[in-house]
XYZ file of N, CA and C in Angstrom:
810
model
N 95.594 20.427 100.179
C 95.583 21.085 98.876
C 94.675 20.322 97.923
N 94.223 21.041 96.887
C 93.395 20.454 95.831
C 93.941 20.937 94.486
N 94.112 20.038 93.540
C 94.511 20.406 92.172
C 93.279 20.368 91.283
N 93.029 21.481 90.594
C 91.843 21.633 89.743
C 92.296 21.695 88.292
N 91.601 20.968 87.428
C 91.896 20.969 85.994
C 90.598 21.196 85.234
N 90.661 21.918 84.091
C 89.488 22.177 83.263
C 89.878 22.132 81.790
N 88.900 21.980 80.933
C 89.155 21.931 79.496
C 89.209 23.324 78.885
N 90.091 23.500 77.881
C 90.189 24.796 77.196
C 88.968 25.069 76.334
N 88.308 24.011 75.875
C 87.087 24.150 75.081
C 87.311 25.040 73.850
N 88.391 24.750 73.103
C 88.811 25.421 71.852
C 89.335 26.836 72.058
N 89.503 27.294 73.317
C 90.112 28.615 73.534
C 91.593 28.576 73.143
N 92.125 29.735 72.791
C 93.524 29.828 72.397
C 94.426 29.737 73.625
N 95.712 29.546 73.365
C 96.662 29.440 74.454
C 96.861 30.723 75.224
N 96.394 31.866 74.677
C 96.541 33.145 75.370
C 95.315 33.507 76.197
N 94.330 32.626 76.215
C 93.126 32.898 77.002
C 93.452 32.831 78.489
N 92.971 33.821 79.218
C 93.193 33.860 80.661
C 91.998 33.205 81.371
N 92.300 32.400 82.387
C 91.260 31.741 83.167
C 91.326 32.228 84.611
N 90.183 32.365 85.203
C 90.096 32.705 86.617
C 89.356 31.586 87.357
N 90.014 31.089 88.390
C 89.422 30.030 89.216
C 89.051 30.648 90.562
N 87.814 30.424 90.981
C 87.371 30.914 92.272
C 86.928 29.722 93.126
N 87.035 29.884 94.426
C 86.720 28.789 95.348
C 85.906 29.303 96.520
N 85.167 28.384 97.141
C 84.328 28.729 98.285
C 84.152 27.490 99.152
N 83.806 27.698 100.406
C 83.418 26.588 101.271
C 81.901 26.518 101.447
N 81.168 27.332 100.687
C 79.716 27.318 100.712
C 79.175 27.254 99.298
N 78.020 26.655 99.116
C 77.442 26.487 97.789
C 77.076 27.842 97.196
N 77.662 28.178 96.026
C 77.328 29.394 95.270
C 77.393 30.665 96.118
N 78.337 30.744 97.020
C 78.429 31.939 97.858
C 79.853 32.157 98.326
N 80.193 33.427 98.556
C 81.479 33.824 99.127
C 82.665 33.208 98.396
N 82.648 33.347 97.074
C 83.765 32.850 96.278
C 84.932 33.819 96.340
N 86.144 33.253 96.298
C 87.351 34.067 96.260
C 88.260 33.597 95.148
N 88.998 34.507 94.552
C 89.895 34.172 93.450
C 91.115 33.422 93.982
N 91.418 32.258 93.400
C 92.599 31.489 93.803
C 93.613 31.351 92.678
N 93.213 31.668 91.429
C 94.142 31.556 90.307
C 93.676 32.433 89.156
N 94.640 33.070 88.493
C 94.390 33.807 87.257
C 95.605 33.611 86.363
N 95.392 33.000 85.182
C 96.498 32.743 84.273
C 96.047 31.949 83.072
N 97.012 31.563 82.256
C 96.671 30.889 80.993
C 96.726 29.369 81.089
N 97.188 28.828 82.186
C 97.222 27.365 82.349
C 95.812 26.821 82.527
N 95.668 25.518 82.275
C 94.347 24.892 82.446
C 94.357 23.975 83.683
N 95.224 24.287 84.603
C 95.260 23.588 85.878
C 95.735 24.550 86.952
N 95.266 24.363 88.185
C 95.665 25.231 89.290
C 95.680 24.405 90.567
N 96.540 24.803 91.498
C 96.635 24.123 92.787
C 96.194 25.062 93.894
N 95.208 24.618 94.659
C 94.666 25.403 95.762
C 95.303 24.879 97.050
N 96.099 25.699 97.727
C 96.859 25.240 98.878
C 96.387 25.926 100.163
N 96.922 25.460 101.287
C 96.602 26.058 102.586
C 95.186 25.799 103.035
N 94.644 24.639 102.690
C 93.248 24.345 102.976
C 93.081 23.656 104.332
N 91.852 23.629 104.795
C 91.507 22.961 106.041
C 91.227 21.489 105.764
N 91.682 20.620 106.677
C 91.493 19.185 106.471
C 90.017 18.816 106.498
N 89.684 17.777 105.727
C 88.334 17.202 105.654
C 87.249 18.267 105.578
N 87.388 19.132 104.600
C 86.462 20.248 104.405
C 85.976 20.259 102.958
N 84.717 20.645 102.749
C 84.141 20.717 101.410
C 84.519 22.036 100.750
N 85.048 21.959 99.524
C 85.389 23.156 98.740
C 84.657 23.104 97.398
N 84.159 24.288 97.003
C 83.428 24.435 95.743
C 84.257 25.280 94.786
N 84.215 24.916 93.488
C 85.038 25.598 92.491
C 84.226 25.901 91.230
N 84.640 26.989 90.563
C 84.124 27.282 89.234
C 85.167 28.129 88.499
N 85.086 28.102 87.169
C 86.096 28.747 86.323
C 85.403 29.573 85.244
N 86.020 30.722 84.910
C 85.544 31.502 83.772
C 86.754 31.931 82.934
N 86.450 32.390 81.689
C 87.496 32.791 80.756
C 87.464 34.299 80.523
N 88.615 34.843 80.131
C 88.753 36.273 79.822
C 89.455 36.401 78.475
N 88.786 37.084 77.504
C 89.426 37.185 76.186
C 90.352 38.392 76.129
N 90.940 38.622 74.958
C 91.915 39.703 74.799
C 91.292 41.082 74.939
N 89.993 41.176 74.858
C 89.296 42.450 75.067
C 88.809 42.585 76.506
N 89.300 41.716 77.373
C 88.921 41.726 78.796
C 87.430 41.522 79.016
N 86.867 40.690 78.182
C 85.450 40.345 78.332
C 85.365 38.945 78.947
N 84.652 38.836 80.077
C 84.521 37.558 80.775
C 83.389 36.719 80.189
N 83.596 35.408 80.220
C 82.485 34.484 79.965
C 81.725 34.291 81.274
N 80.661 33.544 81.217
C 80.049 33.097 82.453
C 80.908 31.998 83.081
N 80.582 31.599 84.301
C 81.302 30.519 84.951
C 80.809 29.163 84.439
N 81.683 28.210 84.415
C 81.233 26.848 84.152
C 80.488 26.325 85.389
N 80.035 25.094 85.318
C 79.235 24.551 86.420
C 80.080 24.404 87.687
N 79.459 24.701 88.806
C 80.137 24.551 90.090
C 80.411 23.074 90.366
N 81.631 22.787 90.808
C 81.993 21.422 91.191
C 82.514 21.445 92.629
N 82.505 20.292 93.230
C 82.887 20.231 94.640
C 83.762 19.018 94.915
N 84.601 19.128 95.936
C 85.405 18.015 96.409
C 85.692 18.221 97.890
N 86.268 17.200 98.514
C 86.604 17.277 99.938
C 88.091 17.038 100.111
N 88.717 17.823 100.952
C 90.107 17.547 101.295
C 90.181 16.274 102.132
N 91.351 15.692 102.128
C 91.546 14.474 102.911
C 91.605 14.789 104.400
N 91.277 13.792 105.216
C 91.480 13.929 106.663
C 92.975 13.789 106.962
N 93.403 14.364 108.067
C 94.795 14.240 108.494
C 94.971 12.968 109.313
N 96.149 12.364 109.200
C 96.467 11.186 110.017
C 96.383 11.586 111.489
N 95.691 10.809 112.325
C 95.579 11.168 113.746
C 96.946 11.265 114.416
N 96.993 12.048 115.494
C 98.225 12.171 116.271
C 98.492 10.904 117.072
N 99.622 10.879 117.758
C 100.041 9.674 118.473
C 99.058 9.288 119.571
N 98.986 7.989 119.814
C 98.147 7.460 120.890
C 98.892 7.581 122.216
N 98.180 8.041 123.241
C 98.726 8.074 124.592
C 97.757 7.350 125.523
N 98.260 6.960 126.686
C 97.454 6.202 127.641
C 97.377 6.994 128.941
N 96.181 7.494 129.233
C 95.992 8.318 130.432
C 95.703 7.487 131.665
N 95.424 6.202 131.476
C 95.185 5.313 132.611
C 95.335 3.867 132.182
N 96.143 3.100 132.903
C 96.323 1.672 132.628
C 96.028 0.921 133.918
N 95.044 0.002 133.835
C 94.574 -0.698 135.025
C 94.607 -2.206 134.775
N 94.084 -2.985 135.706
C 94.136 -4.438 135.549
C 93.209 -4.934 134.440
N 92.074 -4.277 134.236
C 91.110 -4.781 133.253
C 90.704 -3.730 132.222
N 91.380 -2.585 132.189
C 91.020 -1.552 131.213
C 92.210 -0.652 130.911
N 92.110 0.011 129.741
C 93.111 0.991 129.310
C 92.366 2.215 128.802
N 92.762 3.416 129.263
C 92.185 4.674 128.793
C 93.078 5.211 127.673
N 92.487 5.372 126.490
C 93.236 5.720 125.271
C 92.873 7.128 124.833
N 93.879 7.891 124.423
C 93.662 9.218 123.848
C 94.539 9.365 122.617
N 94.138 10.258 121.728
C 94.966 10.588 120.567
C 94.707 12.040 120.186
N 95.634 12.638 119.468
C 95.518 14.044 119.083
C 94.544 14.196 117.931
N 93.617 15.128 118.074
C 92.658 15.417 117.005
C 93.316 16.346 115.986
N 93.996 15.763 115.028
C 94.694 16.545 114.007
C 93.743 17.145 112.971
N 92.470 16.803 113.074
C 91.480 17.338 112.135
C 90.677 18.493 112.727
N 91.113 18.960 113.882
C 90.561 20.168 114.502
C 89.047 20.154 114.601
N 88.501 19.000 114.875
C 87.057 18.894 115.048
C 86.258 19.059 113.772
N 86.888 18.876 112.601
C 86.177 19.039 111.324
C 84.962 18.125 111.287
N 83.815 18.710 110.956
C 82.571 17.950 110.926
C 82.682 16.797 109.937
N 82.156 15.651 110.334
C 82.154 14.502 109.441
C 83.398 13.650 109.496
N 84.381 14.019 110.318
C 85.585 13.196 110.448
C 85.299 12.034 111.392
N 85.505 10.829 110.912
C 85.300 9.640 111.730
C 86.637 8.986 112.016
N 86.768 8.484 113.235
C 87.997 7.816 113.649
C 87.713 6.335 113.892
N 88.682 5.513 113.557
C 88.610 4.082 113.828
C 89.762 3.717 114.753
N 89.410 3.282 115.968
C 90.406 2.845 116.944
C 90.397 1.325 116.938
N 91.564 0.746 116.739
C 91.670 -0.701 116.607
C 92.687 -1.259 117.603
N 92.478 -2.513 117.996
C 93.375 -3.114 118.982
C 93.644 -4.571 118.645
N 94.748 -5.066 119.166
C 95.136 -6.458 118.978
C 96.013 -6.874 120.147
N 96.103 -8.182 120.356
C 97.072 -8.706 121.317
C 98.304 -9.255 120.598
N 98.348 -9.057 119.271
C 99.509 -9.450 118.460
C 100.025 -8.216 117.732
N 101.316 -8.006 117.744
C 101.862 -6.834 117.079
C 101.643 -6.892 115.570
N 101.072 -5.801 115.039
C 100.856 -5.626 113.594
C 100.014 -6.718 112.944
N 99.106 -7.341 113.682
C 98.231 -8.351 113.078
C 96.988 -8.543 113.930
N 95.961 -9.123 113.294
C 94.727 -9.512 113.980
C 94.069 -8.361 114.734
N 94.029 -7.187 114.103
C 93.398 -6.031 114.733
C 91.873 -6.101 114.599
N 91.192 -5.589 115.602
C 89.743 -5.462 115.577
C 89.337 -4.066 116.003
N 88.233 -3.562 115.457
C 87.757 -2.209 115.761
C 87.055 -2.207 117.112
N 87.457 -1.280 117.984
C 86.775 -1.127 119.276
C 86.010 0.186 119.349
N 86.252 1.087 118.385
C 85.523 2.356 118.360
C 85.555 2.908 116.948
N 84.395 3.375 116.438
C 84.328 3.992 115.117
C 83.284 5.100 115.165
N 83.733 6.326 115.386
C 82.805 7.448 115.495
C 83.610 8.740 115.523
N 82.960 9.819 115.979
C 83.619 11.118 116.042
C 84.725 11.123 117.097
N 85.538 12.168 117.058
C 86.629 12.286 118.015
C 86.101 12.370 119.448
N 86.760 11.665 120.348
C 86.495 11.779 121.786
C 87.826 12.014 122.487
N 87.786 12.761 123.583
C 89.021 13.095 124.295
C 89.667 11.870 124.924
N 88.852 10.888 125.321
C 89.385 9.675 125.937
C 88.434 8.519 125.689
N 89.001 7.348 125.495
C 88.224 6.149 125.209
C 88.686 5.032 126.131
N 87.746 4.374 126.801
C 88.090 3.283 127.715
C 87.914 1.935 127.033
N 88.985 1.170 126.968
C 88.947 -0.198 126.457
C 88.845 -1.114 127.671
N 87.716 -1.774 127.831
C 87.428 -2.504 129.057
C 87.389 -4.019 128.820
N 87.239 -4.762 129.913
C 87.100 -6.211 129.833
C 88.398 -6.929 129.512
N 89.542 -6.364 129.897
C 90.839 -6.942 129.559
C 91.344 -7.859 130.676
N 92.269 -8.724 130.319
C 92.931 -9.570 131.305
C 94.044 -8.791 131.988
N 94.277 -9.091 133.263
C 95.403 -8.489 133.944
C 96.719 -8.956 133.354
N 97.743 -8.100 133.444
C 99.093 -8.421 132.972
C 99.098 -8.942 131.539
N 98.395 -8.225 130.657
C 98.348 -8.603 129.245
C 98.740 -7.412 128.378
N 99.321 -7.710 127.223
C 99.814 -6.678 126.310
C 98.775 -6.400 125.232
N 98.527 -5.104 124.989
C 97.550 -4.694 123.974
C 98.178 -3.646 123.063
N 97.948 -3.823 121.756
C 98.481 -2.910 120.737
C 97.327 -2.088 120.170
N 97.598 -0.817 119.895
C 96.558 0.093 119.419
C 97.039 0.886 118.200
N 96.070 1.242 117.340
C 96.346 2.131 116.220
C 95.046 2.870 115.873
N 95.180 4.042 115.251
C 94.015 4.884 114.926
C 94.171 5.423 113.506
N 93.072 5.513 112.787
C 93.053 6.185 111.484
C 91.794 7.035 111.383
N 91.744 7.902 110.371
C 90.606 8.827 110.210
C 90.040 8.698 108.798
N 88.747 9.017 108.663
C 88.054 8.936 107.369
C 87.436 10.276 107.037
N 87.590 10.716 105.783
C 87.029 12.011 105.399
C 85.606 11.851 104.854
N 85.057 12.952 104.347
C 83.664 12.965 103.887
C 83.440 12.126 102.638
N 84.516 11.773 101.932
C 84.420 10.894 100.764
C 84.712 9.447 101.126
N 84.718 9.143 102.417
C 84.980 7.787 102.915
C 86.375 7.284 102.547
N 87.331 8.196 102.463
C 88.715 7.837 102.196
C 89.467 7.816 103.521
N 90.089 6.692 103.808
C 90.804 6.537 105.071
C 92.222 7.090 104.968
N 92.709 7.616 106.076
C 94.113 7.990 106.175
C 94.937 6.732 106.483
N 96.240 6.905 106.514
C 97.102 5.859 107.053
C 96.902 5.800 108.572
N 97.390 4.735 109.194
C 97.348 4.645 110.647
C 98.431 5.537 111.246
N 98.255 5.886 112.509
C 99.189 6.797 113.178
C 100.372 6.070 113.805
N 100.528 4.786 113.525
C 101.587 3.982 114.132
C 100.967 2.927 115.028
N 101.805 2.141 115.672
C 101.322 1.122 116.603
C 101.848 1.462 117.998
N 100.949 1.406 118.978
C 101.292 1.825 120.333
C 100.891 0.717 121.310
N 101.695 0.531 122.349
C 101.550 -0.624 123.238
C 101.245 -0.213 124.675
N 100.336 -0.965 125.290
C 100.038 -0.789 126.714
C 99.969 -2.162 127.373
N 100.534 -2.273 128.573
C 100.476 -3.510 129.350
C 99.600 -3.282 130.578
N 98.523 -4.034 130.685
C 97.668 -3.892 131.859
C 98.436 -4.340 133.103
N 98.034 -3.793 134.221
C 98.673 -4.200 135.472
C 98.154 -5.573 135.880
N 98.961 -6.293 136.648
C 98.547 -7.623 137.101
C 97.455 -7.506 138.154
N 96.552 -8.458 138.131
C 95.475 -8.500 139.122
C 95.881 -9.408 140.280
N 95.440 -9.053 141.477
C 95.652 -9.932 142.635
C 94.946 -11.263 142.359
N 95.583 -12.383 142.613
C 94.945 -13.685 142.332
C 93.603 -13.836 143.038
N 92.769 -14.675 142.450
C 91.464 -14.946 143.037
C 91.571 -15.792 144.293
N 90.443 -16.077 144.931
C 90.434 -16.784 146.229
C 91.069 -18.177 146.139
N 91.674 -18.594 147.241
C 92.241 -19.938 147.356
C 91.138 -20.962 147.627
N 91.311 -22.137 147.056
C 90.432 -23.266 147.367
C 91.319 -24.480 147.626
N 90.765 -25.466 148.283
C 91.533 -26.655 148.647
C 90.864 -27.893 148.088
N 91.686 -28.699 147.406
C 91.186 -29.959 146.874
C 91.398 -31.064 147.880
N 92.173 -32.049 147.501
C 92.427 -33.191 148.385
C 93.327 -32.780 149.548
N 92.874 -33.048 150.754
C 93.661 -32.789 151.964
C 93.920 -34.130 152.648
N 95.203 -34.483 152.794
C 95.581 -35.743 153.433
C 96.307 -35.459 154.746
N 96.885 -36.474 155.319
C 97.609 -36.303 156.585
C 98.917 -35.545 156.388
N 99.498 -35.646 155.183
C 100.808 -35.018 154.962
C 100.877 -34.157 153.702
N 99.712 -33.808 153.117
C 99.717 -32.964 151.918
C 98.393 -32.227 151.767
N 98.486 -31.088 151.074
C 97.299 -30.267 150.785
C 97.366 -29.846 149.312
N 96.269 -29.978 148.620
C 96.180 -29.539 147.223
C 95.555 -28.143 147.197
N 96.305 -27.156 146.677
C 95.891 -25.756 146.721
C 95.618 -25.256 145.290
N 94.534 -24.515 145.122
C 94.198 -23.909 143.827
C 93.782 -22.462 144.037
N 93.843 -21.672 142.957
C 93.356 -20.295 142.992
C 92.895 -19.894 141.601
N 92.118 -18.815 141.524
C 91.584 -18.341 140.252
C 92.661 -17.590 139.475
N 92.832 -17.940 138.185
C 93.800 -17.273 137.314
C 93.169 -15.992 136.783
N 93.610 -14.848 137.286
C 93.018 -13.568 136.915
C 93.861 -12.784 135.910
N 94.907 -13.399 135.377
C 95.850 -12.666 134.533
C 96.130 -13.384 133.223
N 96.825 -12.665 132.326
C 97.185 -13.218 131.038
C 98.411 -14.103 131.118
N 98.870 -14.541 129.934
C 100.057 -15.393 129.865
C 101.281 -14.625 130.351
N 102.348 -15.371 130.626
C 103.618 -14.791 131.087
C 103.514 -14.140 132.458
N 102.548 -14.592 133.253
C 102.391 -14.083 134.613
C 102.994 -15.077 135.593
N 103.777 -14.587 136.519
C 104.389 -15.436 137.550
C 103.589 -15.325 138.849
N 103.296 -16.475 139.439
C 102.587 -16.525 140.720
C 103.527 -17.042 141.807
N 103.347 -16.518 143.006
C 104.104 -16.993 144.168
C 103.117 -17.468 145.226
N 103.116 -18.781 145.471
C 102.253 -19.382 146.498
C 103.100 -19.589 147.743
N 102.612 -19.089 148.868
C 103.381 -19.143 150.114
C 102.549 -19.783 151.224
N 103.239 -20.417 152.153
C 102.561 -21.155 153.237
C 103.246 -20.912 154.570
N 102.459 -21.089 155.627
C 102.971 -20.912 156.986
C 102.133 -21.758 157.939
N 102.699 -22.034 159.099
C 101.918 -22.687 160.151
C 101.429 -21.691 161.195
N 101.676 -20.375 160.899
C 101.203 -19.310 161.796
C 100.459 -18.276 160.971
N 99.334 -17.799 161.464
C 98.546 -16.812 160.741
C 99.356 -15.530 160.561
N 99.458 -15.095 159.291
C 100.124 -13.826 158.952
C 101.554 -13.741 159.479
N 102.263 -14.863 159.446
C 103.612 -14.841 160.025
C 104.455 -15.956 159.408
N 105.743 -15.659 159.223
C 106.748 -16.658 158.838
C 106.349 -17.461 157.602
N 105.926 -16.768 156.562
C 105.563 -17.443 155.312
C 106.803 -17.841 154.527
N 106.703 -18.943 153.804
C 107.771 -19.397 152.910
C 107.162 -19.762 151.562
N 107.910 -19.519 150.486
C 107.433 -19.832 149.129
C 107.456 -21.333 148.914
N 106.323 -21.884 148.488
C 106.273 -23.317 148.178
C 106.114 -23.554 146.680
N 105.734 -22.501 145.930
C 105.652 -22.607 144.468
C 105.809 -21.223 143.876
N 106.620 -21.130 142.806
C 106.730 -19.875 142.064
C 106.883 -20.206 140.582
N 105.968 -19.735 139.787
C 105.996 -20.034 138.361
C 104.703 -19.609 137.693
N 104.483 -20.126 136.487
C 103.265 -19.819 135.742
C 102.049 -20.402 136.459
N 100.875 -19.941 136.052
C 99.648 -20.438 136.680
C 99.563 -21.956 136.545
N 99.194 -22.606 137.638
C 98.957 -24.050 137.637
C 97.555 -24.300 138.171
N 96.879 -25.277 137.598
C 95.509 -25.559 138.034
C 95.463 -25.938 139.502
N 96.529 -26.579 139.999
C 96.626 -26.881 141.426
C 98.094 -27.126 141.783
N 98.425 -26.867 143.024
C 99.775 -27.119 143.544
C 99.622 -27.986 144.784
N 100.407 -29.047 144.854
C 100.350 -29.926 146.016
C 101.472 -29.577 146.986
N 101.088 -29.208 148.183
C 102.042 -28.905 149.257
C 102.214 -30.196 150.059
N 103.401 -30.756 149.989
C 103.608 -32.092 150.574
C 104.608 -32.062 151.719
N 104.857 -33.262 152.298
C 105.759 -33.449 153.436
C 105.323 -32.599 154.625
N 104.050 -32.651 154.921
C 103.490 -31.839 156.006
C 103.292 -32.669 157.268
N 103.048 -31.987 158.342
C 102.721 -32.649 159.606
C 101.237 -32.961 159.650
N 100.905 -34.064 160.238
C 99.491 -34.410 160.340
C 98.799 -33.545 161.393
N 97.502 -33.410 161.221
C 96.653 -32.693 162.178
C 97.229 -31.313 162.529
N 97.633 -30.594 161.467
C 98.262 -29.278 161.651
C 97.599 -28.264 160.724
N 97.416 -27.043 161.221
C 96.825 -25.972 160.411
C 97.902 -25.301 159.568
N 97.602 -25.148 158.283
C 98.498 -24.454 157.358
C 97.760 -23.265 156.744
N 98.466 -22.166 156.667
C 97.927 -20.914 156.114
C 98.572 -20.655 154.749
N 97.772 -20.121 153.809
C 98.260 -19.922 152.443
C 97.852 -18.540 151.914
N 98.673 -18.020 151.019
C 98.340 -16.789 150.293
C 99.139 -16.782 148.985
N 98.631 -16.027 148.009
C 99.251 -15.975 146.674
C 99.357 -14.520 146.221
N 100.427 -14.211 145.500
C 100.556 -12.917 144.846
C 101.060 -13.117 143.417
N 101.044 -12.035 142.641
C 101.362 -12.102 141.218
C 102.469 -11.122 140.878
N 103.334 -11.529 139.935
C 104.375 -10.633 139.440
C 104.089 -10.275 137.984
N 104.168 -8.985 137.653
C 103.893 -8.526 136.299
C 105.085 -8.776 135.392
N 104.868 -8.567 134.091
C 105.960 -8.717 133.126
C 107.038 -7.661 133.339
N 106.707 -6.593 134.090
C 107.703 -5.566 134.416
C 108.450 -5.881 135.716
N 108.100 -7.007 136.365
C 108.813 -7.416 137.562
C 108.256 -6.874 138.855
N 107.046 -6.312 138.831
C 106.442 -5.757 140.046
C 105.444 -6.757 140.647
N 105.473 -6.893 141.969
C 104.547 -7.800 142.646
C 103.247 -7.084 143.012
N 102.146 -7.807 142.915
C 100.865 -7.308 143.427
C 100.826 -7.552 144.931
N 99.734 -7.117 145.545
C 99.484 -7.537 146.914
C 99.054 -8.996 146.940
N 98.919 -9.549 148.140
C 98.476 -10.934 148.289
C 96.956 -10.998 148.258
N 96.431 -12.157 147.861
C 95.005 -12.381 148.068
C 94.779 -12.677 149.560
N 93.551 -12.901 149.909
C 93.240 -13.084 151.339
C 93.838 -14.390 151.863
N 94.421 -14.296 153.039
C 94.966 -15.485 153.691
C 93.824 -16.422 154.087
N 93.999 -17.717 153.743
C 93.031 -18.730 154.193
C 93.814 -19.914 154.745
N 93.124 -20.813 155.388
C 93.821 -21.949 156.012
C 93.029 -23.232 155.859
N 93.726 -24.312 156.027
C 93.105 -25.632 156.113
C 93.944 -26.473 157.071
N 93.439 -27.621 157.433
C 94.139 -28.454 158.428
C 94.329 -29.855 157.860
N 95.548 -30.355 157.977
C 95.790 -31.723 157.522
C 95.030 -32.707 158.412
N 94.795 -33.867 157.834
C 94.064 -34.884 158.594
C 94.953 -35.504 159.672
N 94.300 -35.969 160.710
C 95.019 -36.708 161.749
C 95.295 -38.127 161.264
N 96.345 -38.719 161.782
C 96.640 -40.116 161.459
C 95.613 -41.046 162.113
N 95.408 -42.149 161.469
C 94.561 -43.188 162.063
C 95.245 -43.689 163.347
N 94.522 -43.852 164.430
C 95.160 -44.333 165.670
C 95.822 -45.698 165.473
N 96.797 -45.962 166.301
C 97.444 -47.278 166.264
C 96.478 -48.382 166.700
N 96.941 -49.582 166.505
C 96.081 -50.742 166.827
C 95.711 -50.753 168.318
N 94.528 -51.125 168.569
C 94.055 -51.222 169.957
C 94.668 -52.438 170.637
N 94.954 -52.313 171.911
C 95.457 -53.439 172.718
C 94.641 -53.542 173.985
N 94.766 -54.637 174.653
C 94.011 -54.851 175.873
C 94.964 -55.021 177.048
N 94.711 -54.222 178.100
C 95.590 -54.297 179.250
C 95.159 -55.389 180.210
């Protein structure tokens, strides 16, 4: 809606005014008000649309004046509809929202994101409406908050449509590497492919793809030492990840290393 006000310009209180409106410059005007008030409310309008107005007077002899100068304004944009997520992956989120402005020309949307609820937001998209937007380059098993607002032709922003949350899925851990290998211990490391609050399960076996046991379960560690091992023995390792929702990923590729043999005993002479 738009509220229009004009000056009486010394006319009497019985002077009748007619207000006409259009969505085009000096063309296709329609009557929206006729009465003695010096203000009128134009309702049922389209969001973020340009409207043109002019007013004339009618005296007691039903003689019209000319119109005053044409003036223009823009209706506000509507607050965008709720954010939905059409795809959530390990490193990206597909974001959609309802176009409550019905494709009105000149409506710009600002999509913002943060990893903190209701704070530290940054703009990831600022342009016309799109059916879907991909937010890429994210960490696995991380929480992201989103909000959207719209701007009309007068650069006036709407309120945000609320705050909406998506959790990326956990990524399978990166490849295993081995640091110090001794006769009775192995130092195991892997690439941290996920965000905070991710649980890793490191498992070991002395048989390829068989009889694995958990040797470490917890937050990411730069390295884990597997100790109390047999010398000169092959050990197989693999790691998987648990999401904040309690779901396990698959394992990374199984790899192996071999503990060192013991130094031979002292030589003797027969």
